[in-house]
PDB file of C-alpha atoms in Angstrom:
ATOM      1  CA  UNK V1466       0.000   0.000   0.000  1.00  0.00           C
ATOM      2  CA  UNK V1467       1.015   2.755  -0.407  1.00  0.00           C
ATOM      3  CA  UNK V1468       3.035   5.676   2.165  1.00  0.00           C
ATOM      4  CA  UNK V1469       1.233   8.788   3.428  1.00  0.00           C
ATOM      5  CA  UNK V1470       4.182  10.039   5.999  1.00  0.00           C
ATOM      6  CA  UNK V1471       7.890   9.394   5.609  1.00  0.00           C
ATOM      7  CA  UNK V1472      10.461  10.004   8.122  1.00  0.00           C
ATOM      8  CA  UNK V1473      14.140   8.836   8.043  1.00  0.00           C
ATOM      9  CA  UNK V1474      13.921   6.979  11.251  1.00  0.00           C
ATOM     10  CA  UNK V1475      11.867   3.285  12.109  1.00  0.00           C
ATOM     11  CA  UNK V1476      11.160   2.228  15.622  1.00  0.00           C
ATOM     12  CA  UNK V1477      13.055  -0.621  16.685  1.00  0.00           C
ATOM     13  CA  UNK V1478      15.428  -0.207  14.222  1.00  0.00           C
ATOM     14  CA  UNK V1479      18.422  -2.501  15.276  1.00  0.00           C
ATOM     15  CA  UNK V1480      21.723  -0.319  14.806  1.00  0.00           C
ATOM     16  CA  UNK V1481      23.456  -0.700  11.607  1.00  0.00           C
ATOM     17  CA  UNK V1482      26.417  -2.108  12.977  1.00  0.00           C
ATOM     18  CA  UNK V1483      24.507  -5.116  14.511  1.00  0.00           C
ATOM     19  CA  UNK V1484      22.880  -5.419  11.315  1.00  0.00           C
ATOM     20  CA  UNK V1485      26.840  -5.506   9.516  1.00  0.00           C
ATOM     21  CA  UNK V1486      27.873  -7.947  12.211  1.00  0.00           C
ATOM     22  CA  UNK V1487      25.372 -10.458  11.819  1.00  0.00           C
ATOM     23  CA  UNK V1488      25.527 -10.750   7.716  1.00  0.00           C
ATOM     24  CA  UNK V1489      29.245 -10.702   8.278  1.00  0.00           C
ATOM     25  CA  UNK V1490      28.789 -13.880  10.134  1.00  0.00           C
ATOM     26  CA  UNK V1491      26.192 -15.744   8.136  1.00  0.00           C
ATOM     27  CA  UNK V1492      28.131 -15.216   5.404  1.00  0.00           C
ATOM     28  CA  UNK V1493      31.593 -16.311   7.263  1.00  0.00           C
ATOM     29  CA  UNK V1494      29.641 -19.184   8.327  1.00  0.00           C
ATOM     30  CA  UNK V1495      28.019 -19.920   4.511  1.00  0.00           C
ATOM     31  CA  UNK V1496      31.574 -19.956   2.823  1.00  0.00           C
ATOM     32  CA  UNK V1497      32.965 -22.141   5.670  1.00  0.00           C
ATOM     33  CA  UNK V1498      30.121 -25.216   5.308  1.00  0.00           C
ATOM     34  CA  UNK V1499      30.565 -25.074   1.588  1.00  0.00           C
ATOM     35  CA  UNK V1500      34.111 -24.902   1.443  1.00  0.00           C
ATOM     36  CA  UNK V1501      34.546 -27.748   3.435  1.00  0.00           C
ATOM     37  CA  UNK V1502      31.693 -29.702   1.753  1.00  0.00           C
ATOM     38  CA  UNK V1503      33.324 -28.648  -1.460  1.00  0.00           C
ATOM     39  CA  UNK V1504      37.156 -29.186  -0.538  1.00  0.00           C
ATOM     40  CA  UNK V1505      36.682 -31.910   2.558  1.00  0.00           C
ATOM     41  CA  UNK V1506      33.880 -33.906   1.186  1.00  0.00           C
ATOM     42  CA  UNK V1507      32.393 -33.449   4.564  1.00  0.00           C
ATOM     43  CA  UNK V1508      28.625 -33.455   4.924  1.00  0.00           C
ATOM     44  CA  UNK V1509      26.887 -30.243   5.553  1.00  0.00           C
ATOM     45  CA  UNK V1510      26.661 -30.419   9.502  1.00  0.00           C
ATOM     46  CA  UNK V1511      30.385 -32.046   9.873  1.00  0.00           C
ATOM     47  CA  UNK V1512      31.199 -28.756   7.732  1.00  0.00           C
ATOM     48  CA  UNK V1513      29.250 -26.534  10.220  1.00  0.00           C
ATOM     49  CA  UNK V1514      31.063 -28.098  13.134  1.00  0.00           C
ATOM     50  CA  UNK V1515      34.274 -27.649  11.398  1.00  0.00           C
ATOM     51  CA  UNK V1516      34.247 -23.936  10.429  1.00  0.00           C
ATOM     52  CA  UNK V1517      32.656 -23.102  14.155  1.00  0.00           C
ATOM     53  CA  UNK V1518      36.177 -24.752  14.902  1.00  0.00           C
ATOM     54  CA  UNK V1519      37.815 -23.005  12.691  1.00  0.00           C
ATOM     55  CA  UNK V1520      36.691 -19.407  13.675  1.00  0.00           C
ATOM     56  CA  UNK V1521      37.081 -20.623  17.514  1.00  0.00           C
ATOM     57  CA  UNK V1522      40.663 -21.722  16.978  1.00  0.00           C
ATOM     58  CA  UNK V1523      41.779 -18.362  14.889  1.00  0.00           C
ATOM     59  CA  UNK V1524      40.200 -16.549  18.008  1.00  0.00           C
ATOM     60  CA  UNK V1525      42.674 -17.925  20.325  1.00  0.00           C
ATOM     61  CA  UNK V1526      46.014 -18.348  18.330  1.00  0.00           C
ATOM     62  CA  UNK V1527      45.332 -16.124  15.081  1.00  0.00           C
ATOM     63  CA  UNK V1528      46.229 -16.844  11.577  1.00  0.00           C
ATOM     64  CA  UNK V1529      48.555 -19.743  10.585  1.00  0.00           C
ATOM     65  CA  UNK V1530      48.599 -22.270   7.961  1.00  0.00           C
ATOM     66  CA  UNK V1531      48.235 -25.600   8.541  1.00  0.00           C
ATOM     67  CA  UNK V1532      51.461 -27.589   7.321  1.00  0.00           C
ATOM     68  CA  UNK V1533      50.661 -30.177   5.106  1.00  0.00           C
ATOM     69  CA  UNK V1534      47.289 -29.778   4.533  1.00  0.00           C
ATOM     70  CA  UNK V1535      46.135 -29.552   0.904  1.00  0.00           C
ATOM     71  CA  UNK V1536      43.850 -27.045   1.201  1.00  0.00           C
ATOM     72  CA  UNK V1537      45.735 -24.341   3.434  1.00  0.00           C
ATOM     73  CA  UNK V1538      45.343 -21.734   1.571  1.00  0.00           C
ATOM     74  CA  UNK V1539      41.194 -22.353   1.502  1.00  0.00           C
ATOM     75  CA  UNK V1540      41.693 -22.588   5.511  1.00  0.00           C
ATOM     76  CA  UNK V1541      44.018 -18.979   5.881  1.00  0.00           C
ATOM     77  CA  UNK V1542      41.200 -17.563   3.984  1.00  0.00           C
ATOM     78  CA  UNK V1543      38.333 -18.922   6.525  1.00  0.00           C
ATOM     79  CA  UNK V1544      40.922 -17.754   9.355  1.00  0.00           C
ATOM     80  CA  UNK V1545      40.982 -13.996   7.916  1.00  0.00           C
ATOM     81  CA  UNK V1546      37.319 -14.306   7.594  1.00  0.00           C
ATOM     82  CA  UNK V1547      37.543 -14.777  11.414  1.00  0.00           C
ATOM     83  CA  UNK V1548      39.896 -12.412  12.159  1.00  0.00           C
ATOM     84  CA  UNK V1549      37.788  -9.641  10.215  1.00  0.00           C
ATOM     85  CA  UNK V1550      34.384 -10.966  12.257  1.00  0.00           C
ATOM     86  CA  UNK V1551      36.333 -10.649  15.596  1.00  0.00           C
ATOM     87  CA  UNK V1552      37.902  -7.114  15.422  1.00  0.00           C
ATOM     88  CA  UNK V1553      34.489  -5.648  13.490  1.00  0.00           C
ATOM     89  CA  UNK V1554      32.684  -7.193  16.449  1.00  0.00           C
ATOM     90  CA  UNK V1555      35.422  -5.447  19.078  1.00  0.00           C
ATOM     91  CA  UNK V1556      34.889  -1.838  17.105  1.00  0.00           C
ATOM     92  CA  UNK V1557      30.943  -2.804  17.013  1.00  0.00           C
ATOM     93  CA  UNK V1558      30.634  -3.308  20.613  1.00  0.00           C
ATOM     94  CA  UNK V1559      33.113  -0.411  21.483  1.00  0.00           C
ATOM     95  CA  UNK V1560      31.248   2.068  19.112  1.00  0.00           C
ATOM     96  CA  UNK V1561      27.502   1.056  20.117  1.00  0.00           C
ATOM     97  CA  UNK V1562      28.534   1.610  24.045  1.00  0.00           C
ATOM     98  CA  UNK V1563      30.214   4.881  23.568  1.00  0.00           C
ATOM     99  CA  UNK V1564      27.250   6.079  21.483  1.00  0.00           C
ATOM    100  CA  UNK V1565      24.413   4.473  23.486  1.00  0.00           C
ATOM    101  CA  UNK V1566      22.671   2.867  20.939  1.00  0.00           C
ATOM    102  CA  UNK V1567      22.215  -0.353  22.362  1.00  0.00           C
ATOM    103  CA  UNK V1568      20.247   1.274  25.788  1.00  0.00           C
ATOM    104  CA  UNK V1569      18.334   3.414  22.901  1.00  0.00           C
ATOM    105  CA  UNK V1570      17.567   0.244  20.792  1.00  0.00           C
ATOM    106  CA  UNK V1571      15.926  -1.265  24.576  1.00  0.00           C
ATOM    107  CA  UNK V1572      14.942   1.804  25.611  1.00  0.00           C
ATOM    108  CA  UNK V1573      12.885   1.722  22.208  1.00  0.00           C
ATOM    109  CA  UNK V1574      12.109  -1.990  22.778  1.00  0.00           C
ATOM    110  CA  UNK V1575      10.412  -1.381  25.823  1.00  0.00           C
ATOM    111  CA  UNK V1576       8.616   1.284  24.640  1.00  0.00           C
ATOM    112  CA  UNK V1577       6.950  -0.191  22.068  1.00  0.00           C
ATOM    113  CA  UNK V1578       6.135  -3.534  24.444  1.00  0.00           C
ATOM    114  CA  UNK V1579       4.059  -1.062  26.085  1.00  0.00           C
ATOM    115  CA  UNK V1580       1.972   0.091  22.934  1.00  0.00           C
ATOM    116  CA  UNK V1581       1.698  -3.612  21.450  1.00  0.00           C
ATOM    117  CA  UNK V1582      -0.011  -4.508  25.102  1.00  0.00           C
ATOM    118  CA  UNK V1583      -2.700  -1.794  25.308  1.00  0.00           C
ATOM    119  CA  UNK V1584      -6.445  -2.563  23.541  1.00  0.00           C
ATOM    120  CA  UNK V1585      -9.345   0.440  23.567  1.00  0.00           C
ATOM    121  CA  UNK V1586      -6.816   3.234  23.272  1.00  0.00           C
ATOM    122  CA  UNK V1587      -6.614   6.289  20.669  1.00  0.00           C
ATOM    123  CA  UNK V1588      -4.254   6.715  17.791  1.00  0.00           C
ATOM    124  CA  UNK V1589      -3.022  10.103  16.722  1.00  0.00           C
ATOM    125  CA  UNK V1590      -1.032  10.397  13.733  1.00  0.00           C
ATOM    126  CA  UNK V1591       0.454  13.877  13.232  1.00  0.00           C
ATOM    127  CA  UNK V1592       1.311  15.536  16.304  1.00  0.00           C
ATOM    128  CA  UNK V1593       0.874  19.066  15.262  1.00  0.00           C
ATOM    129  CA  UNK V1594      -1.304  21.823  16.819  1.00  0.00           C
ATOM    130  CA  UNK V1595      -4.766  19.959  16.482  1.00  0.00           C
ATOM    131  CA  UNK V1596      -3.264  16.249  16.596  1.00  0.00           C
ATOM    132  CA  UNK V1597      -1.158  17.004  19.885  1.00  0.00           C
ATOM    133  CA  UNK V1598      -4.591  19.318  21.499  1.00  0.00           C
ATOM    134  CA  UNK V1599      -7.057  15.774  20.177  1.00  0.00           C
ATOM    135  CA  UNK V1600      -4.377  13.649  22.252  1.00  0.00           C
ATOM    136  CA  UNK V1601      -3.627  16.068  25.469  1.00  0.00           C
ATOM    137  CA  UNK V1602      -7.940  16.156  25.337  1.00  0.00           C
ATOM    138  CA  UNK V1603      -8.440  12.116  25.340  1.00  0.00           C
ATOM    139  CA  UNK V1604      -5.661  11.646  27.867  1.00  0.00           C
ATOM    140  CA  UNK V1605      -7.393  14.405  30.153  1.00  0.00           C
ATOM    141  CA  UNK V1606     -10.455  11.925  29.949  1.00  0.00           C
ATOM    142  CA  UNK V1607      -8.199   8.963  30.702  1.00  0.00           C
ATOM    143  CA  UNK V1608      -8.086   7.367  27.728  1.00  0.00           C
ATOM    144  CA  UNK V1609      -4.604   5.244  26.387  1.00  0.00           C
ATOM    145  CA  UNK V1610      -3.592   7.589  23.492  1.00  0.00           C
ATOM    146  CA  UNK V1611      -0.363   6.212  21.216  1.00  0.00           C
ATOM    147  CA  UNK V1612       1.201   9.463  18.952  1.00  0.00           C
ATOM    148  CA  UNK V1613       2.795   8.887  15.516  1.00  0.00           C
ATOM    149  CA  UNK V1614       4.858  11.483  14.596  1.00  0.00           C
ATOM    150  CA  UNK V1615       8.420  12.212  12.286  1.00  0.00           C
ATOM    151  CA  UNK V1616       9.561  15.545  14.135  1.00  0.00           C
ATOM    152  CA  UNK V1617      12.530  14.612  16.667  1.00  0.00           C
ATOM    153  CA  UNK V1618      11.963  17.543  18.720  1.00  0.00           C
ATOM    154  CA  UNK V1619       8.007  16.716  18.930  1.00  0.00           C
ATOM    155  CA  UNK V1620       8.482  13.332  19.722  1.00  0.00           C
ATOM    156  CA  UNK V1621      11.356  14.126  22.466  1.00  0.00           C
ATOM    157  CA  UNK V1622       9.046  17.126  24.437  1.00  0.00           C
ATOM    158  CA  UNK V1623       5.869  14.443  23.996  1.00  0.00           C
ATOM    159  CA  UNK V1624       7.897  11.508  25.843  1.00  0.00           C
ATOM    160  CA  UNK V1625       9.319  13.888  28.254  1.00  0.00           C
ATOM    161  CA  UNK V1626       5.640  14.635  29.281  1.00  0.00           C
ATOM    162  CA  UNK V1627       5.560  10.236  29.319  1.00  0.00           C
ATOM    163  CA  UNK V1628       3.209  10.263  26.058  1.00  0.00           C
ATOM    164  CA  UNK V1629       3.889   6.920  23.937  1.00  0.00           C
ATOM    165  CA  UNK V1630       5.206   7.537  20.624  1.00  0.00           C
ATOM    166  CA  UNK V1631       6.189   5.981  17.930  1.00  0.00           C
ATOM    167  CA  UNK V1632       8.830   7.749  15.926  1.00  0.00           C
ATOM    168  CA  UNK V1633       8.280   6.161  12.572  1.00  0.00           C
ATOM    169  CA  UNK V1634       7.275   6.582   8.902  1.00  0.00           C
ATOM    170  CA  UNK V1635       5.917   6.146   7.277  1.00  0.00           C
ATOM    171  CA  UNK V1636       2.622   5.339   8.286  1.00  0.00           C
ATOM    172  CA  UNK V1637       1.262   2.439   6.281  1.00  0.00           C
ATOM    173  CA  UNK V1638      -0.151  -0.399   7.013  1.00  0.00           C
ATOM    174  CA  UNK V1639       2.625  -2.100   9.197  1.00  0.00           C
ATOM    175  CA  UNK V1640       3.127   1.099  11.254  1.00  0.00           C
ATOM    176  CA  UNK V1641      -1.016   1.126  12.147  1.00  0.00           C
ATOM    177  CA  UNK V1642      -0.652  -2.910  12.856  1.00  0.00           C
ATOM    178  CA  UNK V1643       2.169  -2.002  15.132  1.00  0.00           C
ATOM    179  CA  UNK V1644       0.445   1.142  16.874  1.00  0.00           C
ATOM    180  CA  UNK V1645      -2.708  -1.869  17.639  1.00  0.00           C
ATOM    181  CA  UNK V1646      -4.997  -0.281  15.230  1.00  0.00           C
ATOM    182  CA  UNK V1647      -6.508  -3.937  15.495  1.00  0.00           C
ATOM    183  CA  UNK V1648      -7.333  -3.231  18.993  1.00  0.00           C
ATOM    184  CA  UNK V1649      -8.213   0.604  18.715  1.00  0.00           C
ATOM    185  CA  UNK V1650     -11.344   2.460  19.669  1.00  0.00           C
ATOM    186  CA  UNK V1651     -10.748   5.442  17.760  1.00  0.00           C
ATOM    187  CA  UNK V1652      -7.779   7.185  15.255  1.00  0.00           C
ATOM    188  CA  UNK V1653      -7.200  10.481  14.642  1.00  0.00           C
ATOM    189  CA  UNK V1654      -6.215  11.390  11.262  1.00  0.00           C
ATOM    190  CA  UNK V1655      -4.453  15.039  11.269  1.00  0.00           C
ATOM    191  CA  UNK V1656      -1.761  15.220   8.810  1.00  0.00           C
ATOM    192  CA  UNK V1657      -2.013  18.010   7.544  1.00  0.00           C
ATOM    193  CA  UNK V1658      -2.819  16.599   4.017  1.00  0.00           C
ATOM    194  CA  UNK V1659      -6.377  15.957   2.813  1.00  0.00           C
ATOM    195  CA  UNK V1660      -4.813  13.403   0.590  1.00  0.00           C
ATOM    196  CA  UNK V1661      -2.433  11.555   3.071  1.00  0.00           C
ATOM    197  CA  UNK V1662      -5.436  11.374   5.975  1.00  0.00           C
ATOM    198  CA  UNK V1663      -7.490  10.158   2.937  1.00  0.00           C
ATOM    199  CA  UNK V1664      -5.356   7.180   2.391  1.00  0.00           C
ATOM    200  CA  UNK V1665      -4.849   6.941   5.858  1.00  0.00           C
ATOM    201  CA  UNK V1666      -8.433   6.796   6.744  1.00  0.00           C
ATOM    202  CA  UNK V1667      -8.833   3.572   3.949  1.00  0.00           C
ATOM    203  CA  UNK V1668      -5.860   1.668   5.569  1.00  0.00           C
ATOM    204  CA  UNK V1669      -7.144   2.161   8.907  1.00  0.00           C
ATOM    205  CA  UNK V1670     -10.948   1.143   7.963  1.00  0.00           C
ATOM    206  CA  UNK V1671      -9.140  -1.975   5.853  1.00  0.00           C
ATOM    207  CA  UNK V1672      -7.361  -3.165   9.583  1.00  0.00           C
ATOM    208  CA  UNK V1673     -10.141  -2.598  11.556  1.00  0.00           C
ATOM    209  CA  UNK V1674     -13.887  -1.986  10.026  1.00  0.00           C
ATOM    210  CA  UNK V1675     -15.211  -0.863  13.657  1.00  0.00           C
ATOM    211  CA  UNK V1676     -12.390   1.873  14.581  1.00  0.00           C
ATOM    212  CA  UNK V1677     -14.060   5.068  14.606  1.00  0.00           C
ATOM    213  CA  UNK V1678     -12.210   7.722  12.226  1.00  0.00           C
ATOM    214  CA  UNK V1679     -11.633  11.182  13.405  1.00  0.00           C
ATOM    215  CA  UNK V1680     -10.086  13.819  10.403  1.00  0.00           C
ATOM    216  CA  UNK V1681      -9.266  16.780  10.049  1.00  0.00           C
ATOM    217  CA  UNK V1682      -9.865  18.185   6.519  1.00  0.00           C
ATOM    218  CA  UNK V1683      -8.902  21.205   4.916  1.00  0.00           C
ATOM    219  CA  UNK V1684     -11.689  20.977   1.908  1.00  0.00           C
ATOM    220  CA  UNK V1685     -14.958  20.782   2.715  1.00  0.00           C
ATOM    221  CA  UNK V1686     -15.789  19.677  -0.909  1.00  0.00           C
ATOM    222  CA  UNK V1687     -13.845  16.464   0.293  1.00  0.00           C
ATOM    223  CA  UNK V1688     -16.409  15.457   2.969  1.00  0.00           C
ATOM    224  CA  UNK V1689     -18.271  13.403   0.542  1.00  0.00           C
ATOM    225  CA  UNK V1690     -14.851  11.466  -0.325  1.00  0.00           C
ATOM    226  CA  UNK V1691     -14.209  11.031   3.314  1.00  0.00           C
ATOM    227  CA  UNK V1692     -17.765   9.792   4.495  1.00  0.00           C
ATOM    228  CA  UNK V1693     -16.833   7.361   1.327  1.00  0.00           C
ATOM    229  CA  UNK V1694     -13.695   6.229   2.977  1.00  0.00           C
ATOM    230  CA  UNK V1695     -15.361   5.349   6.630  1.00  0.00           C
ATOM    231  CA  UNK V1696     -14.241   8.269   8.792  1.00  0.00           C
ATOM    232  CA  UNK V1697     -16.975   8.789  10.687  1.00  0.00           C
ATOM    233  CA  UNK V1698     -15.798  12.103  12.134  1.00  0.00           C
ATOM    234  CA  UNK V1699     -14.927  15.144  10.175  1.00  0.00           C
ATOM    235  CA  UNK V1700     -13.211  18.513  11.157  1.00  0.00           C
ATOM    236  CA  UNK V1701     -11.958  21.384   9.459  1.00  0.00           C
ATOM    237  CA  UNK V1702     -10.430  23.627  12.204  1.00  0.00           C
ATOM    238  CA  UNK V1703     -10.815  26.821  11.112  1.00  0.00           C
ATOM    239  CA  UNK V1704     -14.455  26.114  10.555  1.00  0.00           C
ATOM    240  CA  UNK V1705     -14.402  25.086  14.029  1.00  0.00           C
ATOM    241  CA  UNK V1706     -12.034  27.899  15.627  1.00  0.00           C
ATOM    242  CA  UNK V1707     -14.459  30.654  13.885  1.00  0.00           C
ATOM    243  CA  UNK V1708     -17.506  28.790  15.772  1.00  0.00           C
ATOM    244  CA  UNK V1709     -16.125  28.498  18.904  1.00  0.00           C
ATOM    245  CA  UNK V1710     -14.505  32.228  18.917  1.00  0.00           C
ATOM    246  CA  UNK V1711     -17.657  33.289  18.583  1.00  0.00           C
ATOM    247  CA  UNK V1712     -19.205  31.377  21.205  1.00  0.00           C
ATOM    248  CA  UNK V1713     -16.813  32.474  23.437  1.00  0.00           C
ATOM    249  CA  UNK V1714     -17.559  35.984  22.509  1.00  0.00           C
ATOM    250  CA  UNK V1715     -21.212  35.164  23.745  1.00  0.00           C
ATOM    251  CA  UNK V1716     -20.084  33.487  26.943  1.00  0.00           C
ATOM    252  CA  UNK V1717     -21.422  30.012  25.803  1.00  0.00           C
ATOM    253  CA  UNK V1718     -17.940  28.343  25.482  1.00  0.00           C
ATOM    254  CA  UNK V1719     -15.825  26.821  28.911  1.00  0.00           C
ATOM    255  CA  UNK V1720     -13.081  28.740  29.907  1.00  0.00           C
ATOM    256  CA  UNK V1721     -10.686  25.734  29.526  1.00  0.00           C
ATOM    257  CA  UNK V1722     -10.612  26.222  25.635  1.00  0.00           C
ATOM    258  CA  UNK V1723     -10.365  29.720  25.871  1.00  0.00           C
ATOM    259  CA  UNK V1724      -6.203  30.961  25.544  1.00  0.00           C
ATOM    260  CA  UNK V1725      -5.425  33.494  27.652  1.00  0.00           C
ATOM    261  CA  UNK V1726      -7.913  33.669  30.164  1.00  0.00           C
TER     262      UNK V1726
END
């Protein structure tokens, strides 16, 4: 399906490094079974055993040839394979601790534990000036409200206040699985984009046919395609700010929505 909202981050992204360590040793591991199927005759799990060996002895005494063996030069080459797997692994490790990464990557982990447990909760993707005043409203009322946002510096002040967000993009299908859309009451499309929150209200409605759909809109000649699409709430905010200002200038509006009294 297609992506309404990029962003150049994923949640629970494993560092690259990790991800460089571990196809550095399947494919260490690859050569060495076929090599020695290929060169030893020896069947695929005697070939397993003997390039674990292999990379277990060059970790202890380094490179060497061994004399009088008629395929030394296919064993030196499994040995540097080792070597290179050990000292990435060394610079891996050392990098990824100075840097943090790996308490970010649990940090993350953990965080996202949280949002795969919850069921009846709210999800808000776009956390701009109406998508961060919809979720600040439903958590007031004590409802479980899960943010999707790109911005760094929106996601870092909305977990500092201990919202759960998922810093991801883009938001397709996968990122609405992973948010529990399955197990959502409600989500709140405010992107910003009538065409974005459009797709975003047919992936939603395509995971889960009884969320409710809550948009906000920017054309009101859109409401038809909308309604269409399943939401099942529609808002265009300036239509809505105008109302309520002048409400407020009657005195039939709480105080609570009114800035600066």
């Amino acid at each position: 399906m297609a992506t309404p909202y990029t962003s150049a981050s994923s949640h629970r992204r494993l560092p690259k490094q990790v991800k460089i360590l571990a196809a550095l040793i399947i494919g260490v591991l690859l050569f060495g079974v076929f090599g020695h199927v290929i060169f030893e005759n020896q069947t695929p799990t005697g070939a397993f055993s003997s390039t674990v060996k292999t990379l277990a002895h060059v970790s202890k005494t380094g490179i060497h040839g061994e004399v009088g063996s008629q395929n030394q030069g296919f064993q030196i080459i499994m040995q540097l394979f080792g070597v290179i797997v050990i000292w990435f692994s060394i610079w891996a490790a050392f990098d990824l601790a100075v840097a943090g990464k790996f308490e970010d990557y649990f940090k993350e982990a953990k965080h996202m534990k949280k949002i795969s447990n919850l069921k009846n909760h709210y999800i808000v993707c776009g956390a701009g000036r109406v998508g961060k005043s919809v979720g600040a409203r439903l958590k007031q009322r004590g409802k479980n409200v899960v943010f999707i946002e790109k911005d760094k510096g929106v996601i870092d002040r909305l977990r500092s206040e201990g919202c759960l967000v998922m810093d991801v993009g883009p938001i397709d299908e996968k990122t609405l699985l992973d948010a529990g859309a399955e197990n959502a009451d409600g989500i709140v499309a405010s992107l910003g984009d009538d065409s974005k929150n459009l797709l975003l209200t047919l992936t939603a409605k395509e995971i889960n046919s009884h969320i409710t759909v809550a948009v906000r809109i920017n054309e009101a000649k859109l409401i038809p395609k909308f309604k269409k699409a399943g939401a099942g709430l529609l808002i265009i905010p300036e239509a809505v700010g105008g109302c309520r200002l002048a409400d407020a200038m009657l005195g039939n509006i709480t105080d609570d929505v009114i800035v600066g009294k």
